[in-house]
XYZ file of C-alpha atoms in Angstrom:
775
model
C 6.870 104.730 -85.244
C 3.221 105.790 -85.604
C 2.253 102.139 -85.986
C 4.235 101.246 -82.839
C 2.567 104.021 -80.863
C -0.849 102.782 -81.966
C 0.264 99.291 -81.090
C 1.263 100.385 -77.580
C -2.256 101.730 -77.084
C -3.644 98.411 -78.300
C -1.507 96.176 -76.033
C -2.012 98.397 -72.995
C -5.767 98.391 -73.574
C -5.896 94.630 -74.090
C -3.854 94.077 -70.885
C -6.272 96.341 -69.024
C -9.353 94.455 -70.173
C -8.920 91.471 -67.820
C -8.578 93.543 -64.595
C -11.210 93.529 -61.870
C -11.798 97.225 -62.466
C -13.656 96.485 -65.729
C -17.123 95.103 -66.542
C -16.922 91.392 -67.396
C -17.273 90.758 -71.141
C -19.236 87.941 -72.699
C -17.456 85.130 -74.546
C -17.759 86.888 -77.910
C -16.822 90.389 -76.703
C -13.213 90.890 -77.773
C -11.199 94.106 -78.008
C -10.694 94.765 -81.735
C -7.598 96.302 -83.306
C -5.214 95.755 -86.217
C -3.039 92.571 -86.449
C -0.178 92.266 -83.930
C 2.514 89.696 -83.081
C 2.650 89.478 -79.261
C 5.193 87.441 -77.223
C 5.066 87.045 -73.414
C 8.507 86.555 -71.758
C 7.838 85.155 -68.233
C 10.357 84.754 -65.413
C 10.401 81.190 -63.979
C 13.481 81.561 -61.742
C 13.662 79.727 -58.428
C 12.613 82.910 -56.569
C 9.144 82.639 -58.153
C 7.271 80.409 -55.724
C 4.849 77.777 -57.061
C 1.690 79.662 -56.005
C 3.131 82.876 -57.506
C 3.776 81.079 -60.801
C 0.161 79.894 -60.754
C -0.932 83.547 -60.335
C 1.202 84.494 -63.343
C -0.265 81.567 -65.342
C -3.825 82.880 -64.577
C -2.658 86.392 -65.483
C -1.601 85.172 -68.978
C -4.871 83.289 -69.553
C -6.953 86.310 -68.466
C -5.151 88.495 -71.005
C -5.625 85.934 -73.801
C -9.405 85.890 -73.072
C -9.579 89.572 -74.064
C -7.696 89.241 -77.370
C -8.985 88.520 -80.867
C -6.795 85.429 -81.458
C -6.178 84.279 -85.024
C -3.474 83.810 -87.680
C -4.705 86.987 -89.438
C -5.393 89.019 -86.267
C -3.445 88.615 -83.011
C -0.696 85.954 -82.888
C 0.665 85.059 -79.457
C 3.845 83.269 -78.348
C 4.999 82.405 -74.801
C 8.659 82.026 -73.735
C 9.816 81.235 -70.178
C 13.338 81.805 -68.900
C 15.599 81.331 -65.894
C 19.264 80.349 -66.395
C 18.153 79.080 -69.815
C 15.443 80.014 -72.314
C 12.608 77.735 -73.434
C 9.878 78.504 -75.968
C 6.520 77.091 -74.781
C 4.851 77.909 -78.082
C 5.711 80.226 -80.981
C 3.654 82.802 -82.873
C 2.701 80.205 -85.470
C 1.957 77.287 -83.114
C -1.676 77.998 -82.146
C -4.493 79.824 -83.919
C -7.187 79.033 -81.330
C -7.549 80.379 -77.784
C -8.348 77.006 -76.207
C -5.104 75.499 -77.528
C -3.089 78.399 -76.076
C -4.815 78.042 -72.669
C -4.086 74.317 -72.620
C -0.405 74.950 -73.473
C -0.082 77.606 -70.702
C -1.621 75.237 -68.128
C 1.018 72.620 -69.078
C 4.029 74.927 -68.533
C 6.572 73.475 -66.047
C 8.725 76.204 -64.384
C 12.489 75.974 -64.982
C 13.241 77.127 -61.387
C 16.859 78.278 -61.939
C 18.574 81.701 -62.223
C 17.433 84.991 -63.828
C 19.225 85.463 -67.199
C 16.920 88.207 -68.543
C 19.460 89.487 -71.095
C 19.814 85.986 -72.571
C 15.993 85.777 -72.826
C 15.708 89.151 -74.622
C 18.343 88.054 -77.158
C 16.335 84.864 -77.804
C 13.216 87.017 -78.157
C 14.975 89.209 -80.734
C 16.761 86.473 -82.752
C 14.311 83.563 -82.517
C 10.820 84.382 -81.200
C 10.330 87.304 -83.636
C 11.716 85.490 -86.685
C 9.854 84.432 -89.868
C 10.544 80.815 -89.028
C 8.692 81.224 -85.720
C 5.675 82.934 -87.329
C 6.631 86.632 -87.274
C 4.806 88.523 -90.024
C 6.295 91.331 -92.127
C 4.896 94.822 -91.539
C 3.001 93.597 -88.424
C 3.950 95.300 -85.126
C 6.100 93.267 -82.694
C 5.202 93.616 -78.994
C 6.909 91.900 -76.044
C 5.617 91.797 -72.431
C 8.390 90.844 -69.939
C 7.235 89.720 -66.476
C 10.019 89.328 -63.833
C 10.303 89.207 -60.068
C 14.017 89.868 -59.548
C 17.194 91.615 -60.651
C 18.756 90.168 -63.868
C 21.940 88.105 -63.407
C 23.301 89.314 -66.752
C 23.443 92.557 -68.752
C 20.135 93.708 -70.241
C 20.595 97.357 -71.295
C 22.555 96.730 -74.526
C 20.505 93.766 -75.789
C 17.209 95.509 -74.918
C 18.342 98.624 -76.833
C 19.205 96.431 -79.823
C 15.775 94.774 -79.646
C 14.047 98.172 -79.549
C 16.128 99.344 -82.533
C 14.792 96.345 -84.470
C 11.260 97.634 -83.894
C 10.183 95.512 -80.899
C 8.016 97.458 -78.393
C 8.806 96.187 -74.874
C 6.582 96.367 -71.761
C 8.408 95.538 -68.491
C 6.211 94.306 -65.595
C 8.105 93.942 -62.285
C 6.786 92.098 -59.231
C 7.989 92.188 -55.574
C 11.820 91.938 -55.791
C 12.102 93.408 -59.282
C 14.536 96.293 -59.784
C 13.091 99.518 -61.255
C 16.429 100.446 -62.891
C 16.490 97.117 -64.746
C 12.834 97.511 -65.771
C 13.527 100.961 -67.256
C 16.608 99.562 -69.046
C 14.412 96.950 -70.745
C 11.216 98.917 -71.546
C 10.416 101.147 -74.512
C 9.919 104.875 -73.885
C 7.957 106.636 -72.541
C 8.543 104.693 -69.314
C 5.260 105.814 -67.717
C 3.464 103.839 -70.454
C 5.766 100.782 -70.526
C 7.107 100.188 -66.966
C 4.989 98.672 -64.145
C 6.025 97.582 -60.630
C 3.696 95.874 -58.090
C 4.386 94.517 -54.598
C 3.421 90.884 -55.129
C 2.115 88.512 -57.777
C -1.525 88.607 -56.656
C -1.459 92.346 -57.429
C -0.026 91.907 -60.921
C -3.339 92.848 -62.496
C -3.098 96.414 -61.089
C -0.827 97.682 -63.841
C -3.730 97.331 -66.304
C -5.696 99.939 -64.397
C -3.385 102.687 -65.674
C -4.513 102.552 -69.296
C -7.504 103.893 -71.214
C -9.565 101.187 -72.852
C -9.937 102.749 -76.283
C -11.230 99.548 -77.859
C -13.723 98.334 -75.261
C -15.422 101.598 -74.240
C -14.808 104.448 -71.749
C -13.467 103.381 -68.340
C -14.272 106.025 -65.641
C -11.623 104.469 -63.422
C -9.073 105.484 -66.042
C -10.700 108.612 -67.433
C -11.657 110.293 -64.127
C -9.836 111.270 -60.938
C -11.637 108.581 -58.885
C -9.485 108.947 -55.723
C -9.574 105.216 -54.833
C -6.574 104.323 -52.657
C -6.359 100.688 -53.814
C -8.764 99.523 -56.512
C -11.317 101.218 -58.744
C -14.040 98.992 -60.223
C -15.879 100.416 -63.212
C -19.520 99.984 -63.963
C -21.463 101.543 -66.799
C -21.326 105.278 -66.165
C -19.936 104.874 -62.646
C -17.276 103.259 -60.427
C -16.745 102.018 -56.865
C -13.597 101.837 -54.700
C -12.404 98.535 -53.292
C -9.530 97.398 -51.083
C -6.919 94.711 -51.562
C -7.301 91.422 -49.601
C -6.536 92.002 -45.874
C -7.746 95.607 -45.951
C -11.161 97.146 -45.264
C -12.698 100.238 -46.906
C -12.837 103.274 -44.628
C -15.951 105.354 -44.063
C -14.885 107.804 -46.782
C -15.460 105.033 -49.326
C -12.038 105.566 -50.921
C -9.169 104.928 -48.484
C -8.298 101.538 -46.982
C -6.960 100.349 -43.585
C -5.086 97.111 -42.879
C -7.008 94.572 -40.771
C -4.772 93.810 -37.693
C -6.211 90.605 -36.166
C -3.426 90.532 -33.527
C -4.234 94.020 -32.245
C -7.930 93.187 -32.278
C -7.093 89.972 -30.287
C -8.808 87.877 -32.876
C -6.228 85.065 -32.600
C -5.475 81.986 -30.415
C -1.644 82.117 -30.256
C -0.200 80.887 -26.907
C 2.789 83.255 -26.863
C 3.387 85.587 -29.881
C 0.982 86.826 -32.616
C 2.533 88.220 -35.848
C 0.115 90.348 -37.869
C -0.250 90.795 -41.642
C -3.148 92.589 -43.394
C -6.237 90.484 -42.650
C -4.230 87.546 -41.335
C -1.759 86.419 -38.654
C 0.765 83.713 -37.754
C 1.880 82.410 -34.341
C 5.433 82.270 -32.986
C 7.142 81.357 -29.694
C 9.477 83.026 -27.226
C 13.194 82.229 -27.335
C 13.867 78.726 -26.015
C 10.538 77.393 -27.217
C 9.307 75.993 -30.519
C 5.908 76.082 -32.211
C 3.970 72.847 -31.964
C 2.289 71.132 -34.943
C -0.964 72.976 -34.165
C 0.883 76.198 -35.112
C -0.498 77.850 -31.962
C 0.973 76.353 -28.740
C 4.667 76.243 -27.679
C 6.949 73.675 -25.974
C 10.332 74.242 -24.243
C 13.380 73.269 -26.332
C 15.867 70.728 -24.819
C 18.761 71.179 -27.218
C 20.779 68.418 -25.534
C 18.023 65.806 -25.842
C 17.324 66.858 -29.452
C 20.988 66.681 -30.360
C 20.885 70.328 -31.447
C 24.189 71.311 -29.856
C 27.814 71.422 -30.872
C 29.449 69.948 -27.754
C 32.210 67.512 -28.645
C 31.671 65.200 -25.654
C 29.045 66.119 -23.002
C 25.966 68.429 -23.283
C 24.458 69.730 -19.996
C 20.783 70.946 -20.137
C 20.460 74.376 -18.413
C 16.821 75.314 -19.299
C 14.612 75.989 -22.340
C 16.940 76.517 -25.266
C 20.050 76.765 -23.056
C 22.972 74.308 -22.559
C 26.656 74.159 -21.616
C 29.421 71.753 -22.677
C 31.640 69.511 -20.517
C 34.346 66.865 -21.096
C 35.002 63.233 -20.149
C 37.599 62.310 -17.521
C 41.162 62.895 -18.697
C 40.140 65.800 -20.956
C 39.732 69.538 -20.420
C 37.351 72.014 -22.116
C 38.961 74.230 -24.742
C 38.638 78.029 -24.903
C 35.728 77.678 -27.389
C 33.808 75.988 -24.508
C 32.657 73.299 -26.964
C 35.529 71.009 -27.908
C 37.721 68.947 -25.554
C 41.455 68.299 -25.537
C 43.198 65.374 -23.815
C 45.625 66.262 -21.077
C 48.964 65.709 -22.925
C 51.983 65.654 -20.579
C 54.315 65.538 -23.618
C 52.859 68.685 -25.142
C 52.930 70.434 -21.751
C 56.637 69.553 -21.289
C 55.969 67.554 -18.160
C 58.403 64.680 -19.019
C 62.188 63.855 -18.856
C 62.771 62.298 -22.335
C 66.057 63.354 -24.066
C 64.605 63.472 -27.589
C 61.013 62.308 -28.201
C 58.053 62.102 -25.820
C 55.281 59.792 -27.055
C 51.760 60.529 -25.791
C 50.153 57.249 -24.632
C 46.926 58.619 -23.231
C 45.654 61.222 -20.766
C 48.511 61.657 -18.255
C 50.654 58.831 -19.754
C 53.812 58.947 -21.955
C 56.845 56.925 -23.092
C 60.265 58.045 -24.462
C 61.630 57.422 -27.968
C 64.507 58.609 -30.157
C 64.821 60.472 -33.433
C 65.500 58.479 -36.594
C 69.133 57.263 -36.625
C 69.323 56.992 -32.838
C 68.483 54.179 -30.416
C 67.088 54.384 -26.849
C 69.547 53.660 -24.063
C 68.945 51.211 -21.205
C 67.592 54.014 -18.993
C 64.752 54.355 -21.576
C 65.237 58.150 -21.605
C 68.626 59.051 -23.254
C 69.604 58.248 -26.951
C 72.833 57.255 -28.846
C 73.607 57.741 -32.620
C 73.651 54.628 -34.914
C 76.690 54.153 -37.312
C 75.497 51.509 -39.790
C 78.814 51.518 -41.725
C 80.851 50.785 -38.594
C 78.373 48.114 -37.548
C 78.540 46.477 -41.013
C 74.807 46.902 -41.523
C 74.910 48.430 -45.006
C 75.058 45.895 -47.923
C 77.388 48.046 -50.073
C 79.468 46.016 -52.577
C 82.563 48.259 -52.444
C 82.421 51.447 -50.311
C 80.076 52.491 -47.412
C 79.958 56.249 -46.673
C 78.670 57.344 -43.213
C 76.208 60.228 -43.754
C 74.856 60.769 -40.237
C 73.106 58.898 -37.446
C 71.441 55.849 -39.004
C 72.240 57.068 -42.546
C 74.742 55.841 -45.170
C 75.274 55.830 -48.937
C 77.156 53.363 -51.128
C 79.963 54.352 -53.517
C 82.306 52.593 -55.956
C 86.040 52.446 -56.568
C 87.555 54.472 -59.431
C 86.610 53.072 -62.846
C 83.282 51.723 -61.574
C 79.821 53.241 -61.259
C 76.994 52.610 -58.838
C 74.123 50.530 -60.231
C 70.432 51.362 -60.030
C 70.114 49.352 -56.766
C 72.437 51.992 -55.169
C 74.566 49.186 -53.684
C 76.405 47.137 -56.355
C 79.011 48.440 -58.849
C 79.706 47.849 -62.568
C 82.989 48.518 -64.400
C 82.822 51.503 -66.784
C 83.394 50.660 -70.511
C 83.906 54.111 -72.047
C 84.146 52.600 -75.551
C 80.831 50.772 -75.347
C 79.152 53.878 -73.901
C 80.508 56.105 -76.657
C 82.235 58.312 -74.081
C 85.481 58.710 -76.024
C 86.899 60.968 -78.735
C 88.449 58.352 -81.012
C 88.062 59.105 -84.733
C 87.643 55.458 -85.807
C 88.094 52.680 -83.232
C 87.993 52.739 -79.392
C 89.788 49.868 -77.571
C 88.675 49.139 -73.977
C 91.740 48.773 -71.696
C 89.934 48.200 -68.395
C 87.434 49.964 -66.073
C 87.373 53.605 -67.170
C 90.409 53.280 -69.521
C 90.652 53.214 -73.370
C 93.015 53.810 -76.318
C 92.285 54.756 -79.954
C 92.996 52.823 -83.183
C 92.188 53.235 -86.911
C 90.378 51.257 -89.612
C 92.303 49.408 -92.306
C 93.812 51.829 -94.784
C 94.160 54.603 -92.181
C 96.932 55.511 -89.672
C 96.663 57.121 -86.196
C 97.727 60.747 -86.004
C 100.040 62.272 -83.379
C 97.062 63.286 -81.206
C 96.439 59.507 -80.800
C 92.740 60.118 -81.489
C 92.127 61.127 -85.122
C 92.976 59.069 -88.248
C 94.231 59.976 -91.732
C 93.675 57.967 -94.905
C 96.784 56.301 -96.356
C 97.048 57.777 -99.926
C 99.360 55.395 -101.803
C 98.994 57.504 -104.975
C 100.119 60.716 -103.261
C 102.957 58.853 -101.523
C 104.141 57.422 -104.883
C 103.623 53.892 -103.685
C 102.041 52.557 -106.927
C 103.039 51.295 -110.413
C 100.323 52.824 -112.625
C 101.533 53.935 -116.100
C 99.171 56.935 -116.426
C 96.534 57.574 -113.715
C 96.511 56.395 -110.081
C 93.113 56.467 -108.331
C 93.453 56.320 -104.532
C 91.175 54.902 -101.828
C 92.353 54.550 -98.178
C 95.315 52.141 -98.247
C 94.467 50.903 -101.777
C 94.842 52.167 -105.358
C 93.639 51.328 -108.875
C 95.025 52.381 -112.239
C 93.306 54.180 -115.151
C 94.261 55.708 -118.488
C 94.063 59.122 -120.096
C 91.433 59.982 -122.716
C 91.962 57.990 -125.902
C 93.718 55.123 -124.096
C 92.479 51.877 -122.598
C 93.779 49.902 -119.599
C 95.585 46.705 -120.468
C 94.932 43.344 -118.812
C 97.790 43.918 -116.351
C 95.616 46.741 -114.892
C 98.716 48.925 -114.843
C 99.698 49.901 -118.438
C 97.621 51.694 -121.175
C 97.153 51.325 -124.967
C 96.007 54.064 -127.390
C 92.564 53.407 -128.956
C 91.667 53.972 -132.649
C 88.434 52.013 -133.049
C 87.657 53.330 -136.506
C 90.887 51.790 -137.906
C 90.869 48.605 -135.826
C 87.278 47.335 -136.134
C 84.677 46.957 -138.917
C 82.619 49.944 -137.967
C 80.186 49.752 -140.941
C 79.558 53.551 -140.997
C 77.746 54.611 -144.200
C 79.472 58.002 -144.366
C 82.149 58.625 -141.668
C 83.449 56.954 -138.462
C 84.438 59.198 -135.515
C 86.686 57.857 -132.732
C 85.694 58.323 -129.089
C 87.721 57.173 -126.071
C 87.349 53.388 -126.141
C 84.580 53.489 -128.779
C 83.330 55.220 -131.943
C 80.148 56.524 -133.611
C 78.930 57.168 -137.131
C 77.947 60.553 -138.565
C 76.105 61.613 -141.746
C 76.659 64.444 -144.226
C 74.723 67.696 -143.775
C 71.068 67.321 -144.748
C 70.934 63.618 -143.843
C 70.101 61.807 -140.608
C 71.555 58.716 -138.943
C 69.065 55.846 -139.129
C 67.939 53.387 -136.408
C 70.888 51.006 -137.118
C 73.323 53.792 -136.105
C 75.324 53.296 -139.301
C 73.363 54.207 -142.421
C 72.160 57.707 -143.442
C 68.775 58.832 -144.764
C 67.048 61.997 -146.023
C 64.018 62.051 -143.651
C 62.739 65.656 -143.495
C 61.552 67.419 -140.315
C 57.758 67.778 -140.225
C 55.356 69.794 -138.050
C 54.604 68.569 -134.469
C 52.869 69.778 -131.278
C 55.581 69.618 -128.554
C 54.943 70.215 -124.800
C 57.970 70.279 -122.469
C 57.437 69.520 -118.732
C 60.427 70.884 -116.757
C 61.173 70.118 -113.097
C 61.275 73.305 -110.940
C 61.751 71.537 -107.577
C 64.054 72.794 -104.798
C 66.682 70.113 -105.514
C 67.364 71.502 -109.032
C 69.023 74.675 -107.587
C 68.824 78.121 -109.287
C 72.060 77.814 -111.268
C 71.047 74.397 -112.657
C 67.572 75.707 -113.532
C 69.283 78.196 -115.841
C 71.017 75.216 -117.555
C 67.588 73.551 -117.919
C 66.249 76.664 -119.690
C 69.258 76.616 -122.055
C 68.565 72.910 -122.691
C 64.972 73.809 -123.687
C 66.236 76.514 -126.069
C 68.718 74.071 -127.678
C 65.773 71.763 -128.392
C 63.808 74.702 -129.854
C 66.763 75.596 -132.137
C 66.449 72.175 -133.781
C 62.759 72.670 -134.671
C 60.908 74.344 -137.567
C 58.776 76.631 -135.387
C 55.806 78.442 -136.947
C 52.045 78.759 -136.544
C 51.526 76.111 -139.268
C 54.657 74.092 -138.543
C 55.942 73.011 -135.131
C 54.225 74.464 -132.038
C 55.900 74.498 -128.601
C 54.350 74.778 -125.100
C 56.167 74.911 -121.752
C 54.949 73.697 -118.316
C 56.918 73.993 -115.045
C 56.048 71.792 -112.053
C 57.127 71.415 -108.434
C 54.528 70.998 -105.627
C 52.053 72.515 -108.109
C 51.860 72.862 -111.900
C 52.097 76.124 -113.888
C 51.691 76.624 -117.632
C 54.486 79.027 -118.593
C 53.065 79.393 -122.130
C 50.645 77.207 -124.166
C 51.119 75.813 -127.670
C 49.341 78.729 -129.364
C 51.131 81.653 -127.644
C 54.385 82.005 -129.655
C 54.986 81.284 -133.352
C 58.732 81.938 -133.771
C 61.754 80.276 -132.212
C 63.067 83.697 -131.095
C 59.852 84.513 -129.169
C 59.796 81.075 -127.510
C 63.449 81.291 -126.440
C 62.941 84.780 -125.013
C 59.898 83.566 -123.029
C 61.865 80.541 -121.721
C 64.635 82.738 -120.319
C 62.027 84.828 -118.405
C 60.577 81.786 -116.585
C 60.830 82.121 -112.756
C 62.113 79.151 -110.738
C 59.290 77.680 -108.531
C 61.579 75.896 -105.972
C 59.184 73.515 -104.148
C 58.456 69.710 -104.317
C 58.409 67.173 -107.210
C 54.790 66.280 -108.225
C 55.562 64.610 -111.600
C 52.259 62.688 -111.635
C 50.330 65.953 -111.213
C 52.314 67.472 -114.105
C 51.466 64.526 -116.421
C 47.773 64.901 -115.498
C 47.947 68.656 -116.317
C 49.643 67.974 -119.651
C 47.014 65.373 -120.639
C 43.959 67.400 -119.553
C 45.035 70.941 -120.503
C 48.309 71.301 -122.446
C 47.199 69.147 -125.404
C 43.691 70.629 -125.504
C 42.562 72.622 -128.527
C 41.847 75.524 -126.139
C 45.608 75.792 -125.483
C 46.633 75.418 -129.139
C 46.851 71.676 -129.849
C 45.669 70.929 -133.365
C 42.734 68.501 -133.849
C 43.657 64.801 -133.774
C 41.914 64.382 -137.137
C 44.779 66.333 -138.799
C 47.308 63.643 -137.781
C 49.739 66.217 -136.334
C 52.071 64.209 -133.991
C 51.818 65.118 -130.283
C 55.060 64.831 -128.312
C 55.608 65.252 -124.574
C 59.109 65.642 -123.097
C 59.522 65.325 -119.284
C 62.689 66.675 -117.654
C 63.324 65.781 -113.944
C 66.169 65.557 -111.425
C 64.631 63.348 -108.714
C 62.009 60.873 -107.539
C 58.364 61.960 -107.889
C 56.510 62.689 -104.641
C 53.250 61.365 -106.119
C 52.207 58.411 -108.287
C 53.057 58.704 -111.994
C 51.677 55.348 -113.210
C 48.079 56.340 -114.016
C 48.770 59.440 -116.123
C 51.977 58.118 -117.722
C 49.857 55.256 -119.062
C 46.920 57.500 -120.050
C 49.222 59.900 -121.952
C 50.569 57.096 -124.143
C 47.081 55.647 -124.613
C 45.994 59.103 -125.840
C 48.568 58.852 -128.682
C 51.151 61.189 -127.123
C 54.750 60.101 -127.736
C 56.528 60.514 -124.374
C 60.238 61.189 -123.801
C 61.878 61.152 -120.351
C 65.151 63.001 -119.624
C 66.675 62.473 -116.167
C 69.591 64.167 -114.372
C 71.356 63.474 -111.060
C 69.017 61.661 -108.627
C 66.308 60.943 -111.199
C 64.913 57.387 -110.793
C 65.474 55.182 -113.817
C 62.340 53.066 -113.205
C 60.157 56.210 -113.241
C 61.836 57.511 -116.405
C 61.239 54.188 -118.163
C 57.591 54.171 -117.045
C 57.078 57.645 -118.569
C 58.897 56.872 -121.853
C 57.151 55.446 -124.943
C 58.214 52.178 -126.606
C 60.847 51.359 -127.536
C 61.976 52.693 -124.142
C 65.688 52.844 -125.024
C 64.967 55.471 -127.718
C 62.740 57.584 -125.476
C 64.644 57.546 -122.157
C 67.899 59.493 -121.460
C 69.937 60.035 -118.310
C 73.068 61.936 -117.268
C 74.635 62.377 -113.851
C 75.425 66.094 -114.173
C 73.410 69.144 -115.264
C 76.366 70.469 -117.252
C 76.044 67.472 -119.615
C 72.427 68.063 -120.621
C 73.588 70.222 -123.525
C 75.016 67.004 -125.017
C 71.534 65.454 -124.867
C 70.029 68.542 -126.490
C 72.595 68.475 -129.308
C 71.745 64.880 -130.132
C 67.972 65.025 -129.597
C 66.488 65.346 -133.108
C 62.707 65.610 -133.366
C 62.221 64.105 -136.861
C 58.784 62.895 -137.780
C 58.095 60.741 -140.783
C 54.469 59.614 -140.506
C 53.024 57.495 -143.300
C 50.519 60.298 -143.896
C 50.880 63.841 -142.609
C 47.898 66.169 -142.814
C 49.875 69.227 -141.683
C 50.641 72.238 -143.809
C 54.272 71.124 -144.395
C 54.430 68.646 -147.269
C 56.747 65.673 -146.808
C 57.973 64.928 -150.304
C 60.330 62.080 -149.448
C 58.861 60.349 -146.345
C 60.984 57.840 -144.460
C 59.722 54.520 -143.195
C 60.701 55.278 -139.574
C 58.531 53.770 -136.833
C 59.268 56.347 -134.121
C 58.424 60.052 -133.923
C 61.807 60.988 -132.410
C 65.292 59.676 -133.381
C 67.866 59.822 -130.617
C 71.136 59.075 -132.373
C 73.709 56.654 -131.032
C 76.063 59.594 -130.668
C 74.128 60.640 -127.544
C 75.302 57.576 -125.641
C 78.852 58.083 -126.915
C 78.787 61.696 -125.716
C 77.590 60.574 -122.297
C 80.454 58.037 -122.183
C 82.905 60.841 -122.980
C 81.423 62.978 -120.236
C 81.668 60.105 -117.712
C 85.301 59.430 -118.640
C 86.243 63.104 -118.443
C 84.383 64.324 -115.380
C 83.892 61.238 -113.195
C 86.462 58.487 -113.797
C 89.314 61.001 -114.153
C 88.664 62.423 -110.652
């Protein structure tokens, strides 16, 4: 604050230097002080007349002549404002006085409104910013020059500017408002607020300050008593008067020079005095001639300076009256004229309508729907229906004199032309309540019927399917399957339908065909499958048994958590995962398992390196929360490839030849593309399995699955059957060389990492027979 106070002394003293009350300094005599950043904010609103703006321009240049201009001393910026704000040059633009003077002489006034608050905000946010040349730890000083009341709020923004350390001087001229000036300026107001009567007196405010930098000024230091101006000289001063005034005999006070009172004028009629000058004017009814002295009478009629509608009558200098043409009368306003209208004045004998034809002339007419009688005064109503002048196809309805509407007979409706009619087909328009078939019986009439295989109910609207099975109208030996009006036959489990499509025969495939099973044949309805003794596995041919031993693998399961799965089915999915886990040799050095759930986004439920026992994995699976959103299978494959099989999440290095297996479980079509990352996963050496349920798309499942596709792709129609898949899904790996910790003593020559036994398909057939075909 001490620096700001010293700065206020500096700016006040520098502003005072240029005034006429100070000895003129030579070109090298500048007021010296510490560095300062000084911005002038000048009002260029339309109320500032051109010659006043020129005075303000000279005022700025005179101040600059007293300052020590330089990038390391005094920096100066100039901003003008009206309804908008424009920077003429910033603090960093010029370092030489002559460049600043040239820029000020080139300023073009904006000539709009007076948005002083907007200008102060620009001053605070832009003009005093590092980008505009403001220096740190250098005082900021603003001088605001305005001639009117602000059109926006200034108090709050000015207070904010002062709080940021800007010292504000408010200089008001002529129409400026003292309250607004005090709201803008820094305290104390006697040092920062100035108000003068007109622009050519703007320099007076500098007389109020002590010139600390340029020497003692007796006009400021002493009680000089000058009424208008005090002009200093070394060790002395003299009083002077403003233009238009003369110094009185006391050498201090001033008196206005009244040229009119002293008759020092040549006006013909009226002399208007101002200090040291005068202007001429004329009496009422006369105007001032081009010589600005003599007067001529005004003929307002001849000059067209009247507001008579028709006739102007000259009555003397500056006086006239109005009149009207023949057939018109002057209105009450004594300016406009109105025609004499016998209709409006009721001076006629028409029954309905009087038509004005001119001043004093009229004819009779009738209202719409009536016609004029022979006497050309009375009227009669027109019945267009009775006269046959309607054009209706079926019915004409009289609605009043000269008015009608068309209508249609029952069962028809009026067309868009409002005249012709169309028969109503309620069936075609869907305006019926038939369950199956609507039969059009004529305009506006219908009856109901039923589709083949259905019969019409007693309400003669709804239909019921004909169930030949329920009615006993069939010859099936075991099972009758009904469709409306038709039936087909089927057999119970363990039987097959004979060629007559009616009777059934018991099936025992193991005893009737050469099954070729190496160990044991097991009958299934209409088929069979082979099984192996405990400790052995069914081979690729589905018949022989081998002793391939389970090895260690890295397994990541991707499970679908979309909305279509439903909460109860999601629980079945988790049980499916745990059935798969039960078939594995889980340990830190054996098989590792990771779980990922996906919907509209992907979430790792646990990575490969989190759990090392089957019990821990199964417990974690049952705690998984259902996501219930979309089906972004492609995004899930990308996540699996980039994160799930990374060493950071527990996948063992590829150099150890530990098989990597990915199993995707889904119940519907993917909402994004799966092609790119399904291909990349297989190219990365990951063996991919695809398990689909319900509305899963077979083409997508096949695209995900590794070759051969038939051994890596599984589908069932119902969630309750996925346990069958889990029971038959055996993750047996028999690589030619395994670098894992589990030694494979008797490796098998299998080509695939996962064997899905033929029994899986047989189980699915059983499920289809039991739960779908039997319904």
